[in-house]
Amino acid sequence: MEHTYTTSSAFLEALQEAGVTYIFSNFGSDHPGIIESLATGRKEGKKLPEVITCPHEMVALSMAHSYAQLTKEPQAVLVHVECGTQNLGGAIHNAYKGRVPVLIFAGASPYTQEGELPGSRNEFIHWIQDVPDQRGIVRGYMKYENEIRTGANVKQVVHRALQIAQSQPKGPVYLMGPRETMEEETIPVPVSSEQWKPVAPKALPPQDVLNIVGDIITAETPLLITSYLGKNPNAVRELVALCEKMAIPVIESVPNYMNFPANHPMHCGYQWNTPEQNDLIKEADLVLIFDSDVPWIPSKNKPSEHCSIYHFDEDPLKESMPLWYISSKRSFEVDSYTALQQLNEALDHAAIEKDTFNKRREAISFYHNRKRREEEKAEDSEEKEITPEYLTACIREVIDDETIVVNEGISNYETIYTHLKRSRPGSILSSGGGSLGWNGGASLGAKLALKEKKIVNVTGDGSFLFSVPSAVHWLSRKYDLPFLTIIYNNGGWKSPKLSTLGVHPEGSAKEADQFWVDFEPYADLAGIAEAAGGAFAKTVQEPAELKTIIKEAMNVVEQGRSAVLDVHLPRVSGKNLEKGDHLKKGQ
């Protein structure tokens, strides 16, 4: 039987030519053309992206998200009309805010209903799923969105979409195509992917390099703040060189990568919703901000009015954030790796006495070491309860520097970054966004990208539930993608409680200890993974058994089976149950 070359055939070829390895798919009635072209391609031995069947769209996009973070290669997600588009949910927000390149394709209801064209309406759902503006559902979260209207130029549209997705600031793109268009017979069109490379990174103007270097040399108390510079491991190397050379301390503010080695004496801590003024920020006479959305929260913690600020970012205007500004001397739309190379080269040729910064280097090292001692003290276990600090320290002892940590700890973000002390670029990831549920799919995507690495997923109980764990662990078993999940289970959503107390510290909610955020009766969270994917599942309540069980779970993962540890921390409601009471409550 001779097979027809269609728009769907050309679309799949374009993905392959553009370097897309996987299609994370949730197929529907709008995808017969694509399914047929995939089957034909397999029959003919044609090289096309591999399909990963995802039972939930949130998981599909989260997989593509972390895969792109680790490999720098954008992947494709295929979903079903406007319903599947909406079911991507917060994963769209995460990809956009995290500046992660991914191509999303959704079908669309057929636009003919009497059999005028191949693919015309033949199911009742085609009327119900026909909406006025399907692209509008995601328009506010896409760098680019378009409709495929013909097979004659579908390859150009796909390559253009991926070129935009990969050009700084990177981000998701969205294409849609109705059934008739995707079934349309067409002819192959040769397209060179070399002509669709991302736009070259931007550099600093030469005169500005000299001005910035001059300010760095003369600053008495400089400080550098970053959040996502670590997306490029080469930029981390350049940042370390700059800070070592000039004795500049570093703070990671709301990081979603390993931006600066935690064991380096110039590393001076992390901050999220820090309620007090940071001394280093307050005392700085020069602040260099590299790749940060929230370098500080002005109502609590900011530089003095006499401080000079330089802002370097691939997205310095933050145009997707209606309210955003900092009082910077200059802002530069620039690639951080390129800018740091320029600054380091200029400093190498500047007249600098090497001994000039020794005193400052010693003072910062002392500050670093003092903070480390305070952190170690906080890791001491309590006799009756497992604290987040102790749990994180136990995880640190079990993993190695090559392990990839996926972090969606939410109210424990700062604790996890602080006490894991990651020092290798790429060894810890967060979504970069604020929509919970990324962790499960992200762990699968990380394992798919780096199959030789161990993957550890640290997550809150709320974010674990948001991640659709039944779909996640079905995928883990089906595609042989084992990883370890450790749930920081405080019995509810702690972050809304903290937010309420931040605004109403002595209010009625505190007085009654009523925040409507607890998860009673408690579910058997690890059991969900066991039922859906055969995962090793255990609930942990005793500090004395924690390290042993983490090691046991890691051994299980190394043997090819996922593991989930539901670790009970002090409860968010403040109503501490006796050990074993969770079993009576339904766990």
Coordinates of C-alpha atoms in Angstrom, one line a residue:
M1 CA 0.0 0.0 0.0
E2 CA 1.3 3.4 -1.0
H3 CA 1.3 5.9 1.8
T4 CA 0.4 9.6 1.3
Y5 CA 2.9 12.3 2.3
T6 CA 0.9 14.8 4.4
T7 CA 1.2 17.9 6.5
S8 CA 1.6 15.6 9.5
S9 CA 4.5 13.8 7.7
A10 CA 6.3 17.1 7.1
F11 CA 5.6 18.3 10.6
L12 CA 7.2 15.2 12.2
E13 CA 10.2 15.5 9.8
A14 CA 10.6 19.2 10.8
L15 CA 10.8 18.2 14.5
Q16 CA 13.5 15.6 13.7
E17 CA 15.5 18.1 11.5
A18 CA 15.4 20.6 14.3
G19 CA 16.9 18.2 16.9
V20 CA 13.8 17.2 18.8
T21 CA 14.4 13.7 20.3
Y22 CA 11.1 13.1 22.0
I23 CA 7.4 13.8 21.6
F24 CA 5.7 13.8 25.0
S25 CA 2.2 13.0 23.8
N26 CA -1.4 12.8 25.0
F27 CA -3.2 12.0 21.8
G28 CA -6.8 12.7 21.0
S29 CA -9.3 12.6 18.2
D30 CA -7.5 15.5 16.5
H31 CA -4.3 13.5 15.8
P32 CA -5.2 10.7 13.3
G33 CA -2.8 12.3 10.7
I34 CA 0.1 12.4 13.1
I35 CA -0.5 8.9 14.5
E36 CA -0.8 7.5 10.9
S37 CA 2.4 9.3 9.9
L38 CA 4.3 8.0 12.9
A39 CA 3.2 4.4 12.1
T40 CA 4.2 4.9 8.5
G41 CA 7.5 6.3 9.5
R42 CA 8.2 3.3 11.7
K43 CA 7.1 0.9 9.0
E44 CA 9.5 2.6 6.5
G45 CA 12.4 2.8 9.0
K46 CA 12.3 6.6 8.9
K47 CA 14.1 8.4 11.7
L48 CA 11.5 10.4 13.7
P49 CA 11.3 11.6 17.3
E50 CA 10.4 8.9 19.8
V51 CA 6.9 9.1 21.4
I52 CA 6.6 9.0 25.1
T53 CA 2.9 8.4 26.0
C54 CA 1.9 10.6 28.9
P55 CA -1.3 9.9 30.8
H56 CA -1.5 13.6 32.0
E57 CA -0.4 16.8 30.2
M58 CA 1.1 18.4 33.3
V59 CA 3.5 15.5 33.5
A60 CA 4.3 15.7 29.8
L61 CA 5.3 19.3 29.8
S62 CA 7.2 19.0 33.1
M63 CA 9.2 16.1 31.5
A64 CA 10.0 18.3 28.5
H65 CA 10.9 21.2 30.8
S66 CA 13.6 19.4 32.8
Y67 CA 14.9 17.5 29.7
A68 CA 15.5 20.9 28.0
Q69 CA 17.1 22.4 31.2
L70 CA 19.7 19.6 31.4
T71 CA 20.4 19.0 27.6
K72 CA 19.7 22.5 26.3
E73 CA 17.7 20.8 23.5
P74 CA 14.0 21.7 23.1
Q75 CA 11.5 18.9 23.0
A76 CA 7.9 18.7 21.7
V77 CA 4.6 18.1 23.7
L78 CA 1.5 17.1 21.8
V79 CA -1.9 17.6 23.4
H80 CA -5.6 17.3 22.5
V81 CA -7.3 20.5 21.2
E82 CA -8.3 23.1 23.8
C83 CA -9.0 20.5 26.6
G84 CA -5.5 19.2 26.5
T85 CA -4.1 22.7 26.2
Q86 CA -5.9 23.7 29.4
N87 CA -4.8 20.5 31.1
L88 CA -1.2 21.5 30.7
G89 CA -2.2 23.8 33.6
G90 CA 0.6 25.4 35.6
A91 CA 3.3 23.6 33.6
I92 CA 2.8 26.3 31.0
H93 CA 3.5 29.0 33.6
N94 CA 6.6 27.1 34.8
A95 CA 8.1 26.8 31.3
Y96 CA 7.5 30.5 30.6
K97 CA 8.7 31.8 33.9
G98 CA 11.6 29.4 33.9
R99 CA 12.6 30.5 30.3
V100 CA 12.7 26.9 29.0
P101 CA 12.4 26.2 25.3
V102 CA 9.7 23.7 24.4
L103 CA 7.3 23.3 21.4
I104 CA 3.7 22.6 22.2
F105 CA 1.4 21.3 19.4
A106 CA -2.3 21.0 19.8
G107 CA -4.8 19.8 17.2
A108 CA -8.0 21.7 16.6
S109 CA -11.6 20.7 15.9
P110 CA -12.2 20.1 12.2
Y111 CA -13.6 23.1 10.3
T112 CA -15.8 21.1 7.9
Q113 CA -18.7 18.9 8.8
E114 CA -20.1 17.2 5.7
G115 CA -17.1 15.2 4.6
E116 CA -15.8 17.9 2.3
L117 CA -12.2 17.2 3.2
P118 CA -10.2 14.3 4.7
G119 CA -10.4 14.7 8.5
S120 CA -13.9 16.3 8.4
R121 CA -16.0 16.1 11.5
N122 CA -17.2 12.6 12.3
E123 CA -17.5 12.6 16.1
F124 CA -19.9 14.5 18.4
I125 CA -16.9 15.9 20.4
H126 CA -15.8 17.9 17.4
W127 CA -18.6 20.4 17.9
I128 CA -18.2 20.6 21.7
Q129 CA -14.4 21.2 21.5
D130 CA -14.7 23.9 18.9
V131 CA -13.9 27.2 20.6
P132 CA -13.4 30.8 19.3
D133 CA -9.8 31.4 20.3
Q134 CA -7.9 28.2 21.3
R135 CA -4.5 30.0 21.0
G136 CA -5.8 32.7 23.4
I137 CA -5.8 30.1 26.2
V138 CA -2.0 30.2 26.3
R139 CA -1.1 33.5 24.5
G140 CA 0.0 35.2 27.7
Y141 CA 2.6 32.4 28.4
M142 CA 4.1 31.9 24.9
K143 CA 7.0 33.5 23.1
Y144 CA 5.3 32.7 19.9
E145 CA 2.0 31.1 18.8
N146 CA 0.6 30.3 15.4
E147 CA -1.7 28.0 13.4
I148 CA -0.5 25.6 10.8
R149 CA -2.6 26.3 7.7
T150 CA -0.9 24.3 5.0
G151 CA 1.6 21.6 4.5
A152 CA 3.4 23.8 1.9
N153 CA 5.2 25.7 4.6
V154 CA 4.7 23.7 7.8
K155 CA 8.5 23.0 8.0
Q156 CA 9.3 26.7 8.0
V157 CA 6.7 27.4 10.7
V158 CA 8.1 24.7 12.9
H159 CA 11.7 25.8 12.5
R160 CA 10.7 29.4 13.1
A161 CA 8.9 28.5 16.3
L162 CA 11.9 26.6 17.6
Q163 CA 14.3 29.4 16.6
I164 CA 12.2 31.8 18.7
A165 CA 12.0 29.3 21.6
Q166 CA 15.8 28.9 21.7
S167 CA 16.7 32.6 21.4
Q168 CA 17.2 34.5 24.6
P169 CA 15.1 34.9 26.6
K170 CA 14.1 31.3 25.9
G171 CA 10.6 30.0 26.4
P172 CA 7.7 27.9 25.1
V173 CA 6.0 28.2 21.8
Y174 CA 2.6 26.9 20.7
L175 CA 1.3 25.7 17.3
M176 CA -2.1 24.3 16.5
G177 CA -3.5 22.6 13.4
P178 CA -7.0 21.3 12.5
R179 CA -7.5 17.8 11.3
E180 CA -8.1 18.7 7.6
T181 CA -4.8 20.6 7.5
M182 CA -2.8 17.9 9.1
E183 CA -4.4 15.3 6.7
E184 CA -3.7 17.5 3.7
E185 CA -1.6 15.8 1.0
T186 CA 1.5 17.8 0.2
I187 CA 5.0 17.5 -1.3
P188 CA 8.3 17.3 0.6
V189 CA 10.0 20.7 1.0
P190 CA 13.8 20.7 1.8
V191 CA 14.7 23.0 4.7
S192 CA 18.1 23.5 6.1
S193 CA 18.1 23.6 9.9
E194 CA 21.4 25.5 9.8
Q195 CA 19.4 28.6 8.6
W196 CA 17.2 28.5 11.7
K197 CA 19.8 28.7 14.5
P198 CA 18.9 30.8 17.6
V199 CA 19.9 34.5 17.6
A200 CA 23.5 35.0 18.8
P201 CA 23.8 36.0 22.5
K202 CA 24.2 39.7 23.2
A203 CA 27.4 41.2 24.6
L204 CA 28.2 44.4 26.7
P205 CA 29.1 47.6 24.8
P206 CA 33.0 48.0 25.0
Q207 CA 32.8 51.4 26.8
D208 CA 30.4 50.1 29.4
V209 CA 32.8 47.2 30.1
L210 CA 35.5 49.7 31.1
N211 CA 33.1 51.7 33.3
I212 CA 31.8 48.6 35.1
V213 CA 35.4 47.3 35.7
G214 CA 36.3 50.7 37.1
D215 CA 33.5 50.6 39.6
I216 CA 34.3 47.0 40.6
I217 CA 37.9 47.9 41.3
T218 CA 37.1 50.9 43.4
A219 CA 34.2 49.3 45.4
E220 CA 34.8 48.7 49.0
T221 CA 31.9 46.4 49.8
P222 CA 30.7 44.8 46.5
L223 CA 28.2 42.0 46.3
L224 CA 26.9 39.8 43.5
I225 CA 23.3 38.3 43.4
T226 CA 22.1 35.7 41.0
S227 CA 19.2 33.3 40.6
Y228 CA 19.4 31.4 37.3
L229 CA 22.9 32.1 35.9
G230 CA 23.6 28.4 36.4
K231 CA 21.5 27.5 33.4
N232 CA 24.8 27.7 31.6
P233 CA 27.5 25.8 33.4
N234 CA 30.2 27.8 31.6
A235 CA 28.8 31.0 33.1
V236 CA 29.3 29.5 36.6
R237 CA 33.0 29.0 35.8
E238 CA 33.3 32.7 34.7
L239 CA 31.4 33.9 37.8
V240 CA 33.7 31.9 40.1
A241 CA 36.8 33.4 38.4
L242 CA 35.4 37.0 38.8
C243 CA 34.5 36.5 42.5
E244 CA 37.8 34.9 43.3
K245 CA 39.8 37.6 41.6
M246 CA 38.0 40.5 43.1
A247 CA 36.9 38.9 46.5
I248 CA 33.2 39.5 45.8
P249 CA 30.7 37.6 48.0
V250 CA 27.7 35.9 46.3
I251 CA 24.1 35.5 47.4
E252 CA 21.7 33.2 45.5
S253 CA 18.3 34.7 45.6
V254 CA 15.4 32.4 44.8
P255 CA 17.7 30.1 42.7
N256 CA 16.4 27.5 40.3
Y257 CA 19.9 26.2 39.4
M258 CA 23.3 25.7 41.2
N259 CA 24.7 29.2 40.3
F260 CA 27.8 29.3 42.6
P261 CA 29.5 26.4 44.5
A262 CA 28.1 26.3 48.0
N263 CA 31.4 25.1 49.4
H264 CA 33.3 28.2 47.9
P265 CA 34.4 30.7 50.6
M266 CA 32.8 33.5 48.6
H267 CA 29.3 31.8 48.8
C268 CA 27.3 33.7 51.5
G269 CA 24.0 32.1 51.5
Y270 CA 20.5 31.9 50.0
Q271 CA 17.3 33.9 50.4
W272 CA 13.7 33.5 49.5
N273 CA 11.0 35.2 51.6
T274 CA 13.7 36.3 54.1
P275 CA 11.8 38.4 56.7
E276 CA 14.8 40.5 57.8
Q277 CA 17.4 42.7 56.2
N278 CA 20.5 40.9 54.9
D279 CA 23.6 42.6 56.2
L280 CA 25.6 42.1 53.1
I281 CA 22.9 43.7 51.0
K282 CA 22.5 46.6 53.4
E283 CA 26.3 47.3 53.6
A284 CA 27.0 46.9 49.9
D285 CA 28.3 50.0 48.0
L286 CA 28.1 48.1 44.7
V287 CA 25.7 45.3 43.7
L288 CA 26.1 43.3 40.5
I289 CA 22.9 41.4 39.6
F290 CA 23.2 38.6 37.1
D291 CA 20.1 36.8 35.9
S292 CA 17.6 37.3 38.7
D293 CA 13.9 38.0 38.8
V294 CA 13.7 38.7 42.5
P295 CA 17.2 39.8 43.8
W296 CA 15.5 41.0 47.0
I297 CA 12.1 41.9 48.5
P298 CA 12.1 45.7 48.9
S299 CA 9.6 45.8 51.8
K300 CA 11.9 43.7 53.9
N301 CA 15.4 43.7 52.5
K302 CA 17.2 46.0 50.0
P303 CA 20.4 47.9 49.4
S304 CA 21.0 51.4 50.7
E305 CA 20.1 54.4 48.6
H306 CA 23.8 55.1 48.2
C307 CA 24.5 51.8 46.6
S308 CA 25.3 51.5 42.9
I309 CA 23.5 48.7 41.1
Y310 CA 24.3 47.1 37.7
H311 CA 21.8 44.6 36.3
F312 CA 22.8 42.0 33.7
D313 CA 20.1 39.8 32.4
E314 CA 18.8 38.1 29.2
D315 CA 15.4 39.6 30.2
P316 CA 16.2 42.9 32.1
L317 CA 12.8 44.6 31.5
K318 CA 10.8 41.6 32.8
E319 CA 8.1 42.6 30.3
S320 CA 5.9 39.6 31.3
M321 CA 5.7 41.0 34.9
P322 CA 3.4 44.1 35.0
L323 CA 5.0 45.4 38.2
W324 CA 8.8 45.1 38.3
Y325 CA 11.6 47.6 38.8
I326 CA 14.9 48.1 40.6
S327 CA 16.9 51.3 40.9
S328 CA 19.9 50.3 38.8
K329 CA 22.6 52.6 37.6
R330 CA 22.5 50.6 34.3
S331 CA 20.7 47.6 33.0
F332 CA 22.0 45.4 30.2
E333 CA 20.1 42.9 28.0
V334 CA 23.0 40.5 27.8
D335 CA 24.1 36.9 27.9
S336 CA 25.7 36.5 31.3
Y337 CA 28.4 34.1 30.1
T338 CA 29.4 36.5 27.4
A339 CA 29.3 39.5 29.8
L340 CA 31.4 37.7 32.5
Q341 CA 33.9 36.8 29.9
Q342 CA 34.2 40.4 28.9
L343 CA 34.6 41.6 32.5
N344 CA 37.1 38.9 33.4
E345 CA 39.2 39.7 30.3
A346 CA 39.2 43.4 31.1
L347 CA 40.1 42.8 34.7
D348 CA 43.0 40.6 33.6
H349 CA 44.4 43.6 31.8
A350 CA 43.6 46.1 34.5
A351 CA 46.3 47.4 36.9
I352 CA 45.3 45.7 40.1
E353 CA 47.4 45.0 43.1
K354 CA 46.6 41.3 43.9
D355 CA 47.1 41.9 47.7
T356 CA 44.5 44.8 47.7
F357 CA 41.6 42.4 48.2
N358 CA 43.1 40.0 50.7
K359 CA 41.6 41.6 53.7
R360 CA 38.1 41.5 52.2
R361 CA 38.7 37.9 51.1
E362 CA 39.5 36.9 54.6
A363 CA 36.5 38.7 56.0
I364 CA 34.1 37.0 53.6
S365 CA 35.6 33.6 54.2
F366 CA 35.1 34.2 57.9
Y367 CA 31.4 35.1 57.2
H368 CA 31.0 32.0 55.0
N369 CA 32.5 29.7 57.7
R370 CA 30.4 31.2 60.4
K371 CA 27.2 30.5 58.4
R372 CA 28.3 27.0 57.8
R373 CA 28.8 26.4 61.5
E374 CA 25.3 27.8 62.2
E375 CA 23.9 25.5 59.5
E376 CA 25.6 22.4 60.9
K377 CA 24.1 23.2 64.3
A378 CA 20.6 23.4 62.9
E379 CA 21.1 19.9 61.4
D380 CA 21.2 18.2 64.8
S381 CA 18.3 15.8 65.1
E382 CA 15.6 16.0 67.7
E383 CA 14.7 13.0 69.7
K384 CA 11.0 12.9 68.8
E385 CA 10.7 14.7 65.4
I386 CA 12.4 14.8 62.0
T387 CA 13.2 18.4 61.2
P388 CA 13.6 19.6 57.6
E389 CA 17.3 20.5 58.3
Y390 CA 18.0 17.0 59.6
L391 CA 16.2 15.3 56.7
T392 CA 18.2 17.4 54.2
A393 CA 21.5 16.6 55.9
C394 CA 20.7 12.9 55.8
I395 CA 20.0 13.1 52.0
R396 CA 23.3 15.0 51.5
E397 CA 25.2 12.1 53.2
V398 CA 23.6 9.5 50.8
I399 CA 23.9 11.3 47.5
D400 CA 27.1 12.2 45.6
D401 CA 28.1 15.2 43.6
E402 CA 26.9 13.6 40.3
T403 CA 23.4 13.1 41.6
I404 CA 20.8 15.3 40.0
V405 CA 18.4 16.8 42.6
V406 CA 14.9 18.0 41.5
N407 CA 13.7 20.5 44.1
E408 CA 10.1 21.5 44.6
G409 CA 10.2 21.8 48.4
I410 CA 8.2 25.1 48.4
S411 CA 8.3 26.2 52.1
N412 CA 11.5 24.2 52.5
Y413 CA 13.2 25.6 49.4
E414 CA 15.7 27.6 51.3
T415 CA 16.4 24.7 53.8
I416 CA 17.0 22.3 50.9
Y417 CA 19.4 24.5 49.0
T418 CA 21.2 25.5 52.2
H419 CA 21.8 22.1 53.6
L420 CA 22.3 20.1 50.4
K421 CA 25.3 22.4 49.6
R422 CA 25.4 21.6 45.9
S423 CA 28.6 22.6 44.2
R424 CA 28.5 21.1 40.7
P425 CA 26.7 23.1 37.9
G426 CA 23.6 21.2 36.8
S427 CA 23.4 19.2 40.0
I428 CA 20.1 20.8 41.3
L429 CA 17.1 22.1 39.5
S430 CA 13.9 24.0 40.3
S431 CA 11.2 24.9 37.9
G432 CA 11.8 28.7 37.9
G433 CA 8.0 29.2 38.2
G434 CA 5.4 29.1 40.9
S435 CA 2.9 26.4 39.8
L436 CA 3.2 23.3 42.0
G437 CA 3.4 19.8 40.6
W438 CA 6.5 20.1 38.4
N439 CA 8.6 17.7 40.4
G440 CA 7.3 14.3 39.3
G441 CA 7.5 14.9 35.6
A442 CA 10.7 16.8 36.0
S443 CA 12.3 13.8 37.7
L444 CA 11.3 11.6 34.7
G445 CA 12.6 14.1 32.2
A446 CA 15.9 14.4 34.1
K447 CA 16.3 10.6 34.1
L448 CA 15.4 10.4 30.4
A449 CA 18.0 13.1 29.6
L450 CA 20.8 11.7 31.8
K451 CA 20.1 8.0 32.2
E452 CA 23.5 7.3 33.8
K453 CA 22.8 9.7 36.7
K454 CA 20.9 9.1 39.9
I455 CA 17.9 11.4 40.3
V456 CA 16.5 12.5 43.7
N457 CA 13.2 14.3 43.8
V458 CA 12.6 16.4 47.0
T459 CA 9.1 17.7 47.3
G460 CA 6.5 18.9 49.7
D461 CA 3.4 16.7 50.3
G462 CA 1.2 19.3 48.5
S463 CA 3.4 19.6 45.5
F464 CA 3.7 15.7 45.4
L465 CA -0.1 15.5 45.1
F466 CA -0.2 18.3 42.4
S467 CA 2.3 16.3 40.3
V468 CA -0.2 13.6 39.4
P469 CA 1.9 10.8 41.0
S470 CA -0.2 8.0 39.6
A471 CA 0.7 9.1 36.0
V472 CA 4.3 9.8 37.0
H473 CA 5.0 6.4 38.5
W474 CA 3.2 4.6 35.7
L475 CA 5.6 6.3 33.3
S476 CA 8.5 5.5 35.5
R477 CA 7.8 1.8 35.2
K478 CA 6.8 1.8 31.5
Y479 CA 9.9 3.6 30.3
D480 CA 12.4 2.3 32.9
L481 CA 13.1 5.7 34.5
P482 CA 13.7 5.0 38.2
F483 CA 14.3 7.8 40.7
L484 CA 14.0 8.4 44.4
T485 CA 11.3 10.7 45.8
I486 CA 11.5 12.1 49.3
I487 CA 8.4 13.9 50.5
Y488 CA 8.8 16.6 53.1
N489 CA 5.4 15.8 54.6
N490 CA 4.2 18.5 57.1
G491 CA 0.6 17.5 56.7
G492 CA -0.6 20.3 54.5
W493 CA 0.2 23.5 52.7
K494 CA 2.6 25.4 54.9
S495 CA 3.2 28.3 52.5
P496 CA -0.4 29.8 52.8
K497 CA -0.1 29.6 56.6
L498 CA 3.3 31.5 56.4
S499 CA 1.8 34.1 54.1
T500 CA -1.2 34.7 56.4
L501 CA 1.1 35.1 59.4
G502 CA 3.3 37.5 57.4
V503 CA 0.3 39.8 56.9
H504 CA -1.5 39.0 60.2
P505 CA 1.1 37.9 62.7
E506 CA -1.2 38.2 65.7
G507 CA -4.5 37.7 63.9
S508 CA -7.5 35.4 64.5
A509 CA -6.1 32.7 62.3
K510 CA -3.1 32.4 64.5
E511 CA -5.1 32.6 67.7
A512 CA -7.4 29.7 66.5
D513 CA -4.6 27.8 64.6
Q514 CA -7.1 27.6 61.7
F515 CA -5.7 28.2 58.2
W516 CA -7.7 25.6 56.2
V517 CA -4.4 24.1 54.8
D518 CA -4.1 20.7 56.6
F519 CA -4.5 17.4 54.8
E520 CA -6.4 15.4 57.5
P521 CA -7.2 12.6 57.1
Y522 CA -3.7 11.9 55.8
A523 CA -3.3 9.8 52.7
D524 CA -0.8 7.0 52.0
L525 CA 1.3 9.1 49.6
A526 CA 4.0 6.6 49.0
G527 CA 1.3 4.0 48.4
I528 CA 0.0 5.9 45.4
A529 CA 3.4 5.3 43.7
E530 CA 3.4 1.7 44.7
A531 CA 0.0 1.1 43.3
A532 CA 0.5 2.9 40.0
G533 CA 4.1 2.0 39.2
G534 CA 5.3 -0.7 41.6
A535 CA 7.5 1.7 43.5
F536 CA 9.3 0.9 46.7
A537 CA 7.2 2.8 49.3
K538 CA 7.8 3.6 52.9
T539 CA 6.5 6.1 55.5
V540 CA 9.2 7.4 57.9
Q541 CA 8.5 9.0 61.3
E542 CA 11.5 8.1 63.5
P543 CA 14.7 10.1 63.2
A544 CA 16.8 7.1 64.2
E545 CA 15.7 5.1 61.2
L546 CA 15.9 7.9 58.6
K547 CA 19.4 7.4 57.2
T548 CA 19.1 3.7 57.0
I549 CA 15.8 3.9 55.0
I550 CA 17.2 6.5 52.6
K551 CA 20.2 4.3 51.9
E552 CA 17.8 1.3 51.4
A553 CA 15.7 3.3 49.0
M554 CA 18.7 4.5 47.0
N555 CA 19.8 0.9 46.6
V556 CA 16.4 0.0 45.3
V557 CA 16.6 2.8 42.7
E558 CA 20.1 1.7 41.6
Q559 CA 18.6 -1.7 40.9
G560 CA 16.1 -0.1 38.5
R561 CA 13.0 0.5 40.6
S562 CA 11.6 3.9 41.7
A563 CA 11.2 4.6 45.5
V564 CA 9.1 7.0 47.4
L565 CA 9.8 7.9 51.1
D566 CA 7.0 9.8 52.8
V567 CA 8.9 11.5 55.7
H568 CA 6.8 13.0 58.4
L569 CA 7.9 16.4 59.7
P570 CA 6.2 18.6 62.4
R571 CA 2.6 19.1 61.2
V572 CA 1.5 22.3 59.6
S573 CA -1.6 22.5 61.8
G574 CA 0.4 22.5 64.9
K575 CA -1.7 19.6 66.2
N576 CA 1.1 17.0 66.6
L577 CA -0.3 13.5 66.4
E578 CA 1.0 10.6 68.4
K579 CA 3.1 8.3 66.2
G580 CA 0.8 5.8 64.4
D581 CA -2.2 8.1 64.5
H582 CA -1.9 8.8 60.8
L583 CA -2.7 5.1 60.2
K584 CA -6.0 5.6 62.1
K585 CA -6.7 8.7 60.0
G586 CA -6.6 6.8 56.7
Q587 CA -2.9 6.4 55.9

